[in-house]
């Protein structure tokens, strides 16, 4: 580090500017030499209490000249390494702690900086003489620092960014205006103007504070450039600051670095700041980047882990005193940041490998969530666990932030916990103190359990409808079958017993129906599950088991169609407004299509036994080309039937007189449709061959009739029709008793006994029924090919893959709806309005 010993060559030029005067390079060299003499002797581990004062900088230079390994620590905060120090220097005070038996130090070790940052674990970065020299020269080169420049110390010395400013300026004979004051302190900018400051450094938080001091109106005639690092600044802010600099005659340098690279790795040339505000630019002189692919990273834009090489890469980490004797343990720096190269050849950081949550099968990038909230005008810090995304936000409506974050991530609204704080906890570097945030959320009292008097809060959380009132019902608030399953389980816990037709019951009436306290003992563990939910879960398990040969239980899919009709009637048709019915049915069809088509496209492209035309027709509407017995499109007959039947119902309900009759005759109209469906079921029209979709339509109509039945007589009629209609429904069974029994259970038994655990499992399985049906045909051969054909393992694998695909589809659908409504959810924009009703109506489960 030549600049450490060569300060005197700049002679009388001012090195340090303070409130009491100037210190020349000659005087600083003399002072550092005197301190070096006091510290002379065997190399030791020296802890320097860092502050932006002349004595501290002189002591730092003196300690380096004396050959010690220097750890710069905050002046007023404890460090676990203080107890290991051989020497402690605090201002003018020098304390020798270990006169004998000092630590063994590697010859190249010169400087140690803490990288605890936001991780909470205090380990040290070991930097060599060459690291410091190389980075100081590189930064001075691309910033074009000259001996006429003057920087103000806006960052602490123990922070690598702040220390880098000191290094690069001393290396060029430039001047440092020393202060530990905040940029918002009275007189700060007066001093900067008086001392003709030409530059200052800031982290994103610094630029937030600049707004408070009216920086745009400040008169700083000597300001030549401003640097920004220490975290990503929103592109809009970068562009705005760069434009301000262009108007005022100074330049903005956006920089990127880590302590492990002695502060700097990349910079964005100022002339590119307005054109490429989301980029960190190019490698600093002497350094280079490469991008290593990440197979598990979503997207195909060439993103991967950013890896840096250069002479400023650290020797390695020190996690214990013995590590101070280690030599070089790393040759390149794996940054942990995920980046891509733009078309302009610039590096753009798109994520961070370490700051992720995995919730409901979704990969949540906490950094990206913060950026999206910032783009929407919200200052927030994000942490979380395996149960929730936790957001601390400054001065904003927590309900609004929760809705926006849930919308952007695809998470259910009740899994996003938002707390309002007066300000975010920050480290000395200005970065958010995430350990403190995590501790604050962990220490906060959990949300009280929902009791019968707070049902509106429960509806607000589950349905993401803060506008819910006591007069609203589940259906009027846009509830659907996914939220229906979740709400059923939560209401069962809150009320004890859920009344019939609760989904159309106003909240105030539900509150009055709360059951008395449960009995003790084993009876207190008994819960209930709605039959339609249980049947959905049971049916898909039986379907998968039948297809792998574990059960010989054909007919479960037929029973599932009745459940479809039952839930269609209760949700999509549970309104007296015709267009609302049409919109809800249209949303359901769009949802089925969005989940189904990607699978159909992939398998038709990858497997010769499938064609897209054959899949969409299931051998009925559009004959597949070419057709042969080996073709396997028949496997998906259920999906295609589901789609076409709902399209038919959409067209039917759109007819005004049909809509009116369905309201006037909630049982009679669906039973009429059952009769029409049975004509197709039995192929009763001479010369007409009905497709499979028409053959099973009567089952969906039966489900609709079950929802409309009001007395025992009507249920008896349904039961007789079901028994007759199921006779010979399957080619290999003269009468499928099993399917009949499943449908009759739906007719006569509204609830089934269960446990809390079974309720949760059944809820997950039921919600992903359609996705499981879609993917299980492809999971089965994979399990067989890898000799993993254990029946239980295979069924579980199909259910798990189905649930994961369902969550992925949910994520994609949420973003597609946001894009369609011009509510972008990528890193450059954030929705600023609550979810629209249309989005709510498509946020439910796969099949009703």
XYZ file of C-alpha atoms in Angstrom, residues 18 41 125 130 186 206 255 261 407 629 676 777 803:
13
model
C -12.142 19.557 10.139
C 7.020 -4.310 17.701
C -13.389 -10.423 5.885
C -2.648 -5.874 -2.296
C -28.020 21.658 10.608
C -28.943 8.636 1.965
C -21.616 1.413 -8.038
C -14.156 -7.367 -2.767
C -51.128 -9.696 -5.369
C -55.647 -47.098 -30.976
C -81.997 -33.620 -21.406
C -50.659 -39.393 -16.139
C -50.306 -29.509 -5.563
